[in-house]
Each structure stands twice: as C-alpha cells, then as structure tokens.
XYZ file of C-alpha atoms in Angstrom:
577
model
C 0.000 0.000 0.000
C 1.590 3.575 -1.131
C -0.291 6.200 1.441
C -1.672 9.404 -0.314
C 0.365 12.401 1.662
C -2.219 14.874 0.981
C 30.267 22.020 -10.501
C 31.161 25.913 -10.867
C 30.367 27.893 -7.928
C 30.557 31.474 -7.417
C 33.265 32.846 -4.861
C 31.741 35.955 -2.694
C 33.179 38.417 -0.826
C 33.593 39.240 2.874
C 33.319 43.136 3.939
C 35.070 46.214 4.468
C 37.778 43.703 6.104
C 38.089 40.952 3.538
C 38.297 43.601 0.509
C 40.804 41.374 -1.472
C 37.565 39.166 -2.159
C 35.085 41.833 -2.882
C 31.480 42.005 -1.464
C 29.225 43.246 -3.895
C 26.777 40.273 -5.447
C 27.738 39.276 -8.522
C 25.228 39.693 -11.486
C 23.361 36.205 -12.489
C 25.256 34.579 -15.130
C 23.108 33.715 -18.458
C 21.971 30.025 -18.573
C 22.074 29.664 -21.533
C 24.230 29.157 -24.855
C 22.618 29.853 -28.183
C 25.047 28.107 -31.003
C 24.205 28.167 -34.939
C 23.880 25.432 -36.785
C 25.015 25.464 -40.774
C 23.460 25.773 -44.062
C 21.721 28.738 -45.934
C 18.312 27.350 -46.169
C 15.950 29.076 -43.623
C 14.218 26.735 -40.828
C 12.315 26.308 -38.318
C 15.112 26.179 -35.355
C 18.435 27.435 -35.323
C 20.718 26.125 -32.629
C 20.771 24.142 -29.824
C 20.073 24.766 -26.216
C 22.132 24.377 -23.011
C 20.935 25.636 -19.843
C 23.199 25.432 -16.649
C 20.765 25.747 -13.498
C 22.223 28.238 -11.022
C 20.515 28.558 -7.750
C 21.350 31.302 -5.204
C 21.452 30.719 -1.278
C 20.282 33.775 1.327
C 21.475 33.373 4.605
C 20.923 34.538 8.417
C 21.357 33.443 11.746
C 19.782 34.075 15.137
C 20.799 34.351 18.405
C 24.304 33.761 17.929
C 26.974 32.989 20.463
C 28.674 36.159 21.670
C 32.040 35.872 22.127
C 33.216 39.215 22.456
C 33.650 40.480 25.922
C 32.955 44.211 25.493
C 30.606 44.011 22.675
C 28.484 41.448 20.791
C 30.096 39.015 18.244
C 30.933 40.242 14.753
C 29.624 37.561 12.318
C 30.531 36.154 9.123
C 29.135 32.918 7.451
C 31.022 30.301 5.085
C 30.271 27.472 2.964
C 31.993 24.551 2.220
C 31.387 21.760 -0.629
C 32.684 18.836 -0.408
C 34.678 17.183 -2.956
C 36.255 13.845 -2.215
C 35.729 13.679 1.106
C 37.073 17.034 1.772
C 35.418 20.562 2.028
C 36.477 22.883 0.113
C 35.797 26.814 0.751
C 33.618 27.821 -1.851
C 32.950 31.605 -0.819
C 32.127 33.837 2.607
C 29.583 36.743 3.166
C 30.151 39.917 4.652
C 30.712 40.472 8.385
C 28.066 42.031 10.677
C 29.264 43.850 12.961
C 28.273 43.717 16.194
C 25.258 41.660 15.445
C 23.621 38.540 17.081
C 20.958 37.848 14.446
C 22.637 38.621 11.244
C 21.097 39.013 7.508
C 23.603 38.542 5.529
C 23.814 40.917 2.102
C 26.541 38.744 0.159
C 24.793 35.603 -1.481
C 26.488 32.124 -2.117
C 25.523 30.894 -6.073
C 26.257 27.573 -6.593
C 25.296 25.215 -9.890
C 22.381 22.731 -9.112
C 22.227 19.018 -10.316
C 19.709 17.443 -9.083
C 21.125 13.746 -10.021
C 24.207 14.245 -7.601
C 24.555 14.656 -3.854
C 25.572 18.136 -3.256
C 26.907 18.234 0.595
C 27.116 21.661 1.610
C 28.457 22.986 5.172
C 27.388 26.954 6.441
C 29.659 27.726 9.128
C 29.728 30.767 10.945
C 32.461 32.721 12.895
C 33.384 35.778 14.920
C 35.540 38.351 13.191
C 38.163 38.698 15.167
C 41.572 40.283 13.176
C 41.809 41.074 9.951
C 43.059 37.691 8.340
C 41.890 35.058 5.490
C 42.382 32.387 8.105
C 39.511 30.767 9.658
C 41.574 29.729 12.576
C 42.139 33.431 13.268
C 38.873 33.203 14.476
C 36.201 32.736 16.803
C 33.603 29.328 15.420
C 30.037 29.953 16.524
C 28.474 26.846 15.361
C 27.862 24.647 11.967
C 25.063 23.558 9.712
C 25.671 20.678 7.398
C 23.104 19.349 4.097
C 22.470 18.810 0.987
C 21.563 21.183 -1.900
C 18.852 19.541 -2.378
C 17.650 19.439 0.944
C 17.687 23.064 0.703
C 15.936 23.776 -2.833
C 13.043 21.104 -1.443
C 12.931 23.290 1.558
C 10.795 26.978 1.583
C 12.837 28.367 4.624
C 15.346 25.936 5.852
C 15.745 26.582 9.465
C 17.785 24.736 11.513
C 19.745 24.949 14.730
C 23.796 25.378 14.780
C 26.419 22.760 16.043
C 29.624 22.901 17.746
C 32.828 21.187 16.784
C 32.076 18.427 19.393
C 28.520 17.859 18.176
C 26.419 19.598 20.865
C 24.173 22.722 19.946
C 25.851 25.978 19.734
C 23.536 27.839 22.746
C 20.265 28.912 21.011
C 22.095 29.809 17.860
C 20.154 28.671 14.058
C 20.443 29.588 10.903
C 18.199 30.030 8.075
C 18.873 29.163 4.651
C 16.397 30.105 1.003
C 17.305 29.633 -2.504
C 15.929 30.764 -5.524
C 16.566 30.283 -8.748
C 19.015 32.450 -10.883
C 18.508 30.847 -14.559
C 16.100 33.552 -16.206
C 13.542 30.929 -18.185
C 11.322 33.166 -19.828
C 10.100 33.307 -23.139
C 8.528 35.592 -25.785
C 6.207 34.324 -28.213
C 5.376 36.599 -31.104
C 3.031 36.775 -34.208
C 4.326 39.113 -37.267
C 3.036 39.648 -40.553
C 3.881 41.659 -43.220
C 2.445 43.995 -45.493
C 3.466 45.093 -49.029
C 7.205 44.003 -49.184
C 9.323 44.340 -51.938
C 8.802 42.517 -54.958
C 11.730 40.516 -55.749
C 11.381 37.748 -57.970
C 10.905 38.277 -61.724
C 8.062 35.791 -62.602
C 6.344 36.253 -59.706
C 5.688 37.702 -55.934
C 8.661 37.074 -53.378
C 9.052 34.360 -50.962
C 9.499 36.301 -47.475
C 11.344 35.234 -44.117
C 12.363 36.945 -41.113
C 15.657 36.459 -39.642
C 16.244 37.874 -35.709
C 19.690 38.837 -34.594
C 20.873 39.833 -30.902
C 23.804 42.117 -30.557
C 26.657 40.939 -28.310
C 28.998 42.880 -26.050
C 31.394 43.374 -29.058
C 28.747 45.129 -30.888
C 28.800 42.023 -33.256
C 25.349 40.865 -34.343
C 24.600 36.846 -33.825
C 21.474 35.241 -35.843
C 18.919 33.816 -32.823
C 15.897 32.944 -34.582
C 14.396 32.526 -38.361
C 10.932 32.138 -39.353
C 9.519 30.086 -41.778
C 9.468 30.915 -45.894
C 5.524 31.920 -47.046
C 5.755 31.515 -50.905
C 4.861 34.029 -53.246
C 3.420 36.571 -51.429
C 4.034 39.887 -50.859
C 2.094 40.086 -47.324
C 3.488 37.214 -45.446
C 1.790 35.694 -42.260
C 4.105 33.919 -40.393
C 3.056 31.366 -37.759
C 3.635 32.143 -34.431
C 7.080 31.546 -32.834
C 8.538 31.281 -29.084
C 12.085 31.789 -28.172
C 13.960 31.667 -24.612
C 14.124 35.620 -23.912
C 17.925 34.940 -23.162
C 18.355 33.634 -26.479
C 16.668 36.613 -27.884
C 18.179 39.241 -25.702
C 20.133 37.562 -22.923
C 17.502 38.748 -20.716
C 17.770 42.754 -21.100
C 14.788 44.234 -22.410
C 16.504 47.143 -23.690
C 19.174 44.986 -25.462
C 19.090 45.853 -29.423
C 17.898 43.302 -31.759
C 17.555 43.913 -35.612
C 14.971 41.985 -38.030
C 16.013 41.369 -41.234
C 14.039 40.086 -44.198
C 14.857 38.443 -46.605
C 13.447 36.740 -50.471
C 14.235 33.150 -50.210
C 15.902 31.561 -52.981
C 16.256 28.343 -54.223
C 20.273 28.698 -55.197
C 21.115 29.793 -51.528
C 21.602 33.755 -52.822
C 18.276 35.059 -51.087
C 17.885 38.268 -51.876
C 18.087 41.062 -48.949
C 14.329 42.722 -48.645
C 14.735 45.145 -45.772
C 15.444 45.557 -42.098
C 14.753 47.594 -38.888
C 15.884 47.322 -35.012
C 14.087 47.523 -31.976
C 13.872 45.940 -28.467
C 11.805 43.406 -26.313
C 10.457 46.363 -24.712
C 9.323 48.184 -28.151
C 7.931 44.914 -29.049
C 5.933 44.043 -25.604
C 3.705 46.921 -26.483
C 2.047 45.241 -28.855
C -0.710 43.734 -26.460
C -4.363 43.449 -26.141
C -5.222 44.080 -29.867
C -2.774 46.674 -29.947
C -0.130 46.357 -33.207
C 3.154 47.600 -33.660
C 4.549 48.360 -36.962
C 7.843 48.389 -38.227
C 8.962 50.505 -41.272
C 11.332 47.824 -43.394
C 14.365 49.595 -44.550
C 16.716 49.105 -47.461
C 19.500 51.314 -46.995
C 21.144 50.904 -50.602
C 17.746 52.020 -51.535
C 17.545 54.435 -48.806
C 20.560 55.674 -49.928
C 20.067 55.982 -53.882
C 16.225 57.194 -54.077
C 15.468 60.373 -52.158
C 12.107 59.464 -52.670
C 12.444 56.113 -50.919
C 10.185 55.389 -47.884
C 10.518 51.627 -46.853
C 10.517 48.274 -48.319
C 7.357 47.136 -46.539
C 5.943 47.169 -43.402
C 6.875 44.546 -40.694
C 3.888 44.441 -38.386
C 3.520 42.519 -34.597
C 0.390 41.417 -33.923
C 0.657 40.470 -30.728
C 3.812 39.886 -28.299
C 3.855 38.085 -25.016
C 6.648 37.206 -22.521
C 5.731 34.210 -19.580
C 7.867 31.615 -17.617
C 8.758 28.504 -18.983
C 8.350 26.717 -15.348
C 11.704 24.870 -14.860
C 12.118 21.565 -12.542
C 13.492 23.801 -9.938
C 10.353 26.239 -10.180
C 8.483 23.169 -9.044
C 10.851 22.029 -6.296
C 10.545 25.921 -4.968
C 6.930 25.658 -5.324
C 6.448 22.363 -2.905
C 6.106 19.927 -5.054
C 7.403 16.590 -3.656
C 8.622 13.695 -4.989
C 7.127 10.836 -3.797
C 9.591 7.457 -3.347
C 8.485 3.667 -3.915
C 10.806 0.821 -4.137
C 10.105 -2.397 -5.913
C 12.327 -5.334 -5.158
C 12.433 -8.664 -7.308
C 12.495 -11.632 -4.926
C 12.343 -14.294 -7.892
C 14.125 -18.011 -7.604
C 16.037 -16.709 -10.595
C 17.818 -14.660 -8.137
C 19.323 -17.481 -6.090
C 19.352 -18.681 -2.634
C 20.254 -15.324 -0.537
C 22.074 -17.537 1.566
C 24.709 -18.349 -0.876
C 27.611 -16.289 -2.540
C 25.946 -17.034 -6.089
C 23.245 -14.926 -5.136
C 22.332 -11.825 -6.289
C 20.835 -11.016 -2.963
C 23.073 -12.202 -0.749
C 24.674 -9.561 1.473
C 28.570 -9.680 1.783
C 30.563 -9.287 4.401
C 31.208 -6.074 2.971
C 27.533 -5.723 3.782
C 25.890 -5.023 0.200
C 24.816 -6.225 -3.199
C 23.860 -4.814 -6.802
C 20.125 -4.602 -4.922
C 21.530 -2.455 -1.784
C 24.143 -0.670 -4.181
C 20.526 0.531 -6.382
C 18.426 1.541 -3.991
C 21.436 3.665 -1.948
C 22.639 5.349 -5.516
C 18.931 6.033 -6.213
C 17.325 6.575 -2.695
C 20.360 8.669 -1.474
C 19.613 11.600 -3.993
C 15.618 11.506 -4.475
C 14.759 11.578 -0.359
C 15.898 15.392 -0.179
C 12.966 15.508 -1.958
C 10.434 14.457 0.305
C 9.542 16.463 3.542
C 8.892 13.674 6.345
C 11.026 11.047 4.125
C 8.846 7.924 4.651
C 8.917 5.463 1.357
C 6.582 2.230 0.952
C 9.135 -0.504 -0.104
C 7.271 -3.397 -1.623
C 8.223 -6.828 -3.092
C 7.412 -8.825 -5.846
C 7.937 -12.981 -6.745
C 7.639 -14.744 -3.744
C 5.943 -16.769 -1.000
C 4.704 -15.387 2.114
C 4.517 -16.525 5.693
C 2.378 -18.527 6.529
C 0.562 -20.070 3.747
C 3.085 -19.153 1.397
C 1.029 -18.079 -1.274
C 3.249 -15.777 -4.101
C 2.538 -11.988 -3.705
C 3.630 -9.300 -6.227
C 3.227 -6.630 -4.479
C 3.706 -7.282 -0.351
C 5.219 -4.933 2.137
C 9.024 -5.640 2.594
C 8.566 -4.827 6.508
C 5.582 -7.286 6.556
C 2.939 -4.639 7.570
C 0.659 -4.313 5.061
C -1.198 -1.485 6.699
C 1.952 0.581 7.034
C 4.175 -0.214 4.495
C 6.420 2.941 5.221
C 10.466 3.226 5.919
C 12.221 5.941 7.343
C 14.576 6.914 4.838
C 16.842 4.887 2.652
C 18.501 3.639 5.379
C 14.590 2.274 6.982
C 14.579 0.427 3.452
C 17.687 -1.273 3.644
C 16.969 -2.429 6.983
C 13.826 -3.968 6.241
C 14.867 -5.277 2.987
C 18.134 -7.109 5.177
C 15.392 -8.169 7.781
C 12.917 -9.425 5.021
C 15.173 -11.586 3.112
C 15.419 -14.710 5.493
C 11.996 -14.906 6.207
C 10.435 -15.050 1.854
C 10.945 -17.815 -0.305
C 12.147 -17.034 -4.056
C 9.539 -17.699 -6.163
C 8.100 -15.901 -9.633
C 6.968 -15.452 -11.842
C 8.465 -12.242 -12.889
C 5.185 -9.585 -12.912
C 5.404 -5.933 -13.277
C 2.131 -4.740 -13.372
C 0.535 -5.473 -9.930
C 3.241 -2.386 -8.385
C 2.973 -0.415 -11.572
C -0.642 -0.287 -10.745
C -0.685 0.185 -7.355
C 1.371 3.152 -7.183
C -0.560 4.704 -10.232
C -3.728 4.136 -8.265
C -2.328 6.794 -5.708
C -0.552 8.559 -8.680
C -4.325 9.251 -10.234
C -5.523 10.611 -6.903
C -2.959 13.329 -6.490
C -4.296 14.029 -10.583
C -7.617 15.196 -8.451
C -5.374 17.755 -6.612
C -5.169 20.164 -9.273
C -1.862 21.437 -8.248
C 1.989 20.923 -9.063
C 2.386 19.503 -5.318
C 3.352 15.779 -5.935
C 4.872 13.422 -8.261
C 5.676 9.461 -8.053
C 8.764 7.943 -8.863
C 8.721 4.218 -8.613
C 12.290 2.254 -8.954
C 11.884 -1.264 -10.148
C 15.147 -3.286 -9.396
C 15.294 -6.740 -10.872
C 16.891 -9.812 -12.304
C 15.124 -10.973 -15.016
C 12.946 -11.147 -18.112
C 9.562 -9.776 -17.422
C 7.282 -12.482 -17.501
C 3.864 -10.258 -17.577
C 4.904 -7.883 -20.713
C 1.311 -7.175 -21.813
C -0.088 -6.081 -18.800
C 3.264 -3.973 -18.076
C 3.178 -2.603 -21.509
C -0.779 -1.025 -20.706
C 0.160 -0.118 -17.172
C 3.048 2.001 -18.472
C 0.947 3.861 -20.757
C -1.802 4.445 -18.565
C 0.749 5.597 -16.305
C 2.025 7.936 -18.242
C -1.384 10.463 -18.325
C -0.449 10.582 -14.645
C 2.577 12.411 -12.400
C 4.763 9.129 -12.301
C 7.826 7.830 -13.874
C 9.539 4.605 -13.475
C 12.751 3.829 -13.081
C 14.229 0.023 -13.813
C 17.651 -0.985 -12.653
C 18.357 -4.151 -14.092
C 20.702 -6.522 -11.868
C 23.164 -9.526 -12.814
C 23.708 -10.423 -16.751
C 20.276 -11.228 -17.915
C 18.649 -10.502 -21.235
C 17.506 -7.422 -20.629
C 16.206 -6.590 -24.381
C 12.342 -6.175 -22.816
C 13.902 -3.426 -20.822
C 15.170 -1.790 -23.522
C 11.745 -1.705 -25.110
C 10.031 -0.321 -22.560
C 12.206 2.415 -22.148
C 10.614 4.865 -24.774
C 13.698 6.574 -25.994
C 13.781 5.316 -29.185
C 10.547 4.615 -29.946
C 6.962 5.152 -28.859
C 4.937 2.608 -26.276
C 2.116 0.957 -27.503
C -0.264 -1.059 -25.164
C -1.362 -4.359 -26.320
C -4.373 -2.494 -27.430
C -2.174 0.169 -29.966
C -2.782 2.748 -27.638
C 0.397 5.160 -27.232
C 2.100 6.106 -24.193
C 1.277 10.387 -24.424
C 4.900 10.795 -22.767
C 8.246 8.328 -22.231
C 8.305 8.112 -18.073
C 10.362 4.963 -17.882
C 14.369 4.898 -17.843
C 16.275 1.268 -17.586
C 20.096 0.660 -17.045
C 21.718 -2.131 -15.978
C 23.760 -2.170 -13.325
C 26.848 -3.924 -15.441
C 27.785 -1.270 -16.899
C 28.141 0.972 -13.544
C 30.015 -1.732 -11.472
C 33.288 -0.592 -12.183
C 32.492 3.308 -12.064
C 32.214 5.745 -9.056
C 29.343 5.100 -7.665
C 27.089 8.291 -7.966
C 27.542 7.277 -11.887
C 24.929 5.030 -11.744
C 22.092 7.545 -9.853
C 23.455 10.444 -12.662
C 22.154 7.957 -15.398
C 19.118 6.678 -14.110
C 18.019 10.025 -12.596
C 18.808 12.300 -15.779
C 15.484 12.247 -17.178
C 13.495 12.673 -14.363
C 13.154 16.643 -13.465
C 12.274 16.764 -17.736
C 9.798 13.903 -16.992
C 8.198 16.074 -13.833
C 8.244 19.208 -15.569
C 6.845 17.770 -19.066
C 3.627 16.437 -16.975
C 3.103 19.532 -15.458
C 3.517 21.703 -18.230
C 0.997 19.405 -20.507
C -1.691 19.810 -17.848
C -0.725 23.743 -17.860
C -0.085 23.363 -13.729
C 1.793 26.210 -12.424
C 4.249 25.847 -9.621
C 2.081 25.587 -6.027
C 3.820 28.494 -4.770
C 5.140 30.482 -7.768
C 6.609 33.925 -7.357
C 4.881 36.619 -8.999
C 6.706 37.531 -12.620
C-alpha cells in the first residue's frame, strides 16, 4: 500500500575587512548558450540549447553565540562543498558587525544538479583580526546538508552545532534559494504587409531572420521564421524563443529583423530591415499592433524618394515563464519514493555467494548498491522522508502463497520506511523470512502506485509526483499487462525507473524504455509521454558510484516538468513575474 500524503560555484566576498575578495553580489550569469547550426536554407530552429541551473542561497542566523567580551560578536558565514571527502571553501559573506541575528547581504551561487549529492556545510564565525584564516577566528556553530535538501525546503531553518557535536547555545540559521537561470520566453506573431517585390516571374518568398547584438557590438542570428511563398504580405506562424536567447535577458538589449526573399540557389535576396527591443515589441498587447517601417538602406541611400521596403507588423507579443524543474521544487512539489524489489528463484538462494541477494561481508549487493545510488539523492525531496518498499515474486509466511506486491517490513497497513537507510533495513530483515519464487510480474506495483498517482491528478496542483524504482533480475514475464500499465501511467505524475541486476537478457527493458521509440499497449494505444528509464547495473560496477544515480536520474526533473507543463499546472507556490 503507497499512502496518499495529501560544478562551478561562485566565490563571494567578505566586507570592508576581507576587501581582497570583494562584497558586492555578482550579477546572475546567463543560462544559456545559443550556437548556430550550418546551411543557408531558412528553418524552423536554429541552434541548440544548453541551460546550466544556477541557484542562489540567502542566509541569516539568530541568536548567535557572543564571544566578544565588550561588545556582541561580529559575524561572518562560510560554505563549504565537499569534494572527495574534503570541504572545500567555496565563498564567505560579509561580516556584521556587532550583530547577534545577522542578515547577511553577500549571497552564495552555486550550480544545481539534481542527479548528484551536493553536501554543503554553512559555518559561521566571529571576526576577530583582519586575516583570510579561519583559525584566526572565533567558530560559533555549523550547519551541514544537501543542496537539495535546501531547494526542497521553503525556509530551511535549523539549529547550529559545535565542533564536538552539541548545539551551539540557542544559535540557528536560516537558509532560502531561488533560482538564478532567467527561463522566460517571448512568443510573437508578425506579418507583413506590401514588401518588396523581388522575384521576376512572380511575388517574393518572405522570411524573417532575428539577430541579438553581443557585447562586441557584433550581431549573432537567434531565430528565423519560416518561408511563405509568393506573397508579398506574409503571415508567419507564431514563434517562441527563450528571452535569453533573444536578448540575454535585457529588455533594452538591441535586436535587428532582417528580411529576406528566399531563394532556391542559396543567394536570397536582402528585402529590408529595422531594429528595436523586447520592450518596443511588448507593447504590442491586447489588440494593440506595432509596426515596423522595413528599410533598405542601398535604396535608402540611392532614391530620395524612398520610404521603406514594406511594413513589418507585430500582432501580438507576449513574454511568460517557462516553469523549470526547480520552479516546481521551490513551489512544494514533492517527490514521492516507492521501491520495488524482485524476490524471484532466478535470483538465487540469498544464503549463498551465487546470489544476487546475498549480502557480503562487505555488507551489500547490486540490490543495496541501487536503492542507496537512487534513494540517497531523491529523499531530499520528500519532507517527512517515509517510502513504501514493496516486493514482488515470492511466497509469504504462513501459507506461502506468491505476492507481487507485499510490504518488505511485513505490515501491510503501514508499508512505510524511514529513509533509505529504513529500506535497507527492512529489505536485510525481510530476506530470510520469503521464499524465491516468480513469476516475474510488473504490473501489480505499476498499478498500485498509479492508483495513488491518479488521486494526487484530483489535486489540481503541481504539489506531488511518483517515482517508482523497479530493481530486478530478469525477463519480465507479464509484458502485456506492463506494456498497458506504463501507458496508462504515463497520463499521470509518475515515472519509473528500472535498474536491471546480474547479466540477464535485458532486451524487454530496452523496449520499454521509450527513448527510441513510442509505447504501444497491447491495445495500440500510445504512451502520451516516455516516463520509464532502464540501465543495468553492469555497466556501472566498475564506475564511481554516484555514476549510476546520474544515469538513471537524468530524465526525471524533464519527466516532472513535461507532466506539469501538458496539464498547464503552475508551480504551487510560484513567485509573482
């Protein structure tokens, strides 16, 4: 039973006493990288995409320790990352002086991934000479997480610890992020009216190219528009592009249209142009047009009776937020853990070395080594952490009837862990007390967790979203039905992750992992979205082992955000634009 519950980091500066590092916040780097691609022939896209998520962290403390004698303590906070076991200083705020319950001004940005574990320590200490070194002075206390435990977090408040682990008085600190990548987008609608006539047999063949210009003043082709044939007033479909494609974000940055007479030989012939901005172009709202004069210049230059080319006109212009994964996280959404664990014969007896189950003296196996990779990263994202951990392919105590979907812990009224570590400790205490059995069914967990997956549907809101990982051994021996719970699944907030285990045949994985192709249930009905991901764990047993989590977790925050966006859900708590 699942239970329906309702990189690159930025170094900051220090104060009027750590000047060498400079206080003043850095601006918000652009997320994104617009490259061209090749050839002369118009289309629909140019470029490709790559957005780096940068998230920035706001810190203050209360009720500090003071350990000044003739005044109050002088404050200064710093984070660590940690990077191969060690922490390494990534950046320090500003001191406040004389100051108990600081706000700090100076903000830490740090790159999010939501696939790795990002440990992060805050620690705070009183100013007391004018030095770079931390053992200079005073510690008031430490905080220590994860990034994501902070991003899944509103107002992360917790309370401050000493060197030798007991609380530092009454001191806490409070830590927010927000977002820094600037996801908006424009979407226009242009036409034209009464170009320039440029071929000789018949009307021209119009297209609009959109150019940003860069810090060097040199102009860099963003967008083109589709060719409308032989017309002299063109309407062009609609188009969206990311506004820091378009502009990198500054509404007053200059962009200049050009447009062009598409030709067959690659020499299109050059119609007119104009410039304006994002802000010229957003007043062209509510019925409202705005019309651009398309210039020639040769002509401009040659005819003194010369007005324009044409006129380019915008029908209607409108910037909005193109939600991102994190805009979810921010907004409470949570992500909502079930584990399903193969105990099939084909696995072996757990008592024996041959088995995939059986738990070294090392104390794991490809099973433990899954569900730590995958559990380790994807609990940050629930508040109170409790995950149903079911089991699948064997016989039960005490009539030993085969189950396919039984509570690992053996309570099926409260089939709940207490974080990855709960699971792992029922699935150690489980395994002598089950025998192996099959066959090998899919379906009866699919379904179960999409049963509670269809009531959070009802909810209306962006607040949860399931993730179910499967780990296994073997062929699936119930294809059909898993093939139809899949897609069904897929019309709700779920995705499903399979970790395949051992050196099966895992071609039926493969297949059900939509990247290549598009489900079909046994009835021809297609899956609306691709919310399963397989690997097997082979190919991650000689790699570090957050490899494994970085694969089979890549596609999820696409998969959340995809749902969400098709059923035009808005973050729960979304910041006003």
């Amino acid at each position: 039973m699942v239970r329906d519950r309702g990189g690159t980091l930025t170094l900051r500066g220090l104060g009027e006493c750590w000047g060498i590092w400079g206080c003043g916040r850095a601006a918000s780097v652009a997320p994104m990288a617009y490259t061209l691609g090749s050839g002369p022939d118009p289309g629909p896209a140019v470029g490709t995409q790559y957005c780096v998520t940068k998230v920035e962290l706001s810190v203050s403390g209360a009720n500090l320790l003071d350990r000044d004698v003739t005044s109050k303590s002088d404050p200064f906070c710093v984070l660590f990352l940690e990077v191969d076991s060690n922490w390494v200083e990534i950046g320090r705020t500003e001191t406040a002086v004389n100051n108990l319950n600081p706000v700090f001004g100076v903000k830490f940005q740090v790159d999010y991934h939501f696939e790795e574990i990002q440990k992060l320590k805050f620690a705070m200490f009183d100013e007391d000479k004018c030095s770079t070194q931390l053992y200079e002075h005073d510690f008031l206390g430490e905080f220590t997480c994860t990034l994501g435990v902070i991003v899944s977090s509103k107002n992360l408040h917790r309370p401050l610890i000493l060197a030798n682990g007991k609380p530092a008085g009454k001191g806490t600190i409070t830590i927010t992020a927000q977002e820094l990548s600037d996801n908006r987008i424009i979407t226009m609608n242009m036409c034209g009216r009464k170009l320039d006539k440029k071929d000789f047999f018949g009307k021209s063949d119009p297209y609009l190219e959109f150019h940003k210009q860069g810090e060097d003043g040199k102009w860099m082709l963003v967008h083109r528009t589709e060719v409308i044939k032989n017309t002299l007033d063109p309407v062009w479909k609609p188009f969206t592009i990311p506004l820091i494609s378009l502009c990198n974000g500054d509404v007053d940055r200059n962009i200049k249209v050009l447009c062009y007479d598409y030709d067959n030989d690659g020499g299109h012939d050059f119609i007119g142009e104009f410039q304006t901005t994002v802000a010229k172009m957003s007043e062209a709202q509510n019925s409202l047009e705005v019309e651009f004069e398309c210039i020639n210049p040769k002509k401009q230059r040659k005819k003194k009776s010369y007005k324009n080319s044409g006129i380019i006109i915008l029908k209607s212009c409108r910037i909005a937020r193109d939600y991102s994964f994190l805009d979810y996280i921010l907004g409470g959404c949570q992500l909502m853990f079930t584990v399903g664990i193969d105990f099939t014969a084909s696995n072996g007896n757990p008592r024996e070395p041959s088995s995939l189950h059986y738990i070294n003296p090392m104390g794991t196996n490809e099973y433990l080594s899954a569900i730590w990779a995958v559990g380790q990263i994807i609990q940050d994202y629930d508040s109170d952490k409790m995950f149903p951990a079911l089991g699948f392919g064997a016989q039960l105590p005490p009539d030993w009837k085969v189950s396919h979907e039984f509570a690992i812990n053996f309570d099926p009224t409260n089939p709940f862990c207490s974080g990855v570590e709960g699971i792992v400790q029922a699935y150690s205490t489980c395994l002598p007390h089950v025998r192996f059995y099959g066959p090998t069914n899919f379906s009866p967990i699919i379904n179960h967790v999409a049963k509670f997956a269809s009531q959070a549907v009802q909810q209306a809101t962006a607040a949860q979203y399931f993730t179910l990982l499967i780990i296994t051994d073997g062929v699936i021996s119930d294809m059909d039905e898993t093939r139809h719970a899949v897609v069904q699944a897929a019309k709700l907030p779920m995705s499903i992750i399979i970790i395949g285990v051992g050196n099966a045949d895992f071609a039926a994985m493969e297949f059900l992992d939509g990247d290549n192709r598009v489900l079909r249930s046994y009835t021809g009905e297609e899956a609306v979205r691709d919310i399963v991901q397989f690997v097997p764990f082979r190919d991650f047993r000689n790699a570090p082992k957050e490899t494994l989590a970085k694969s089979v977790l890549a596609e999820l925050p696409q998969q959340v955000t995809q749902y969400f966006k098709q059923r035009n859900l808005s973050p729960s708590n979304k910041a006003p634009e």
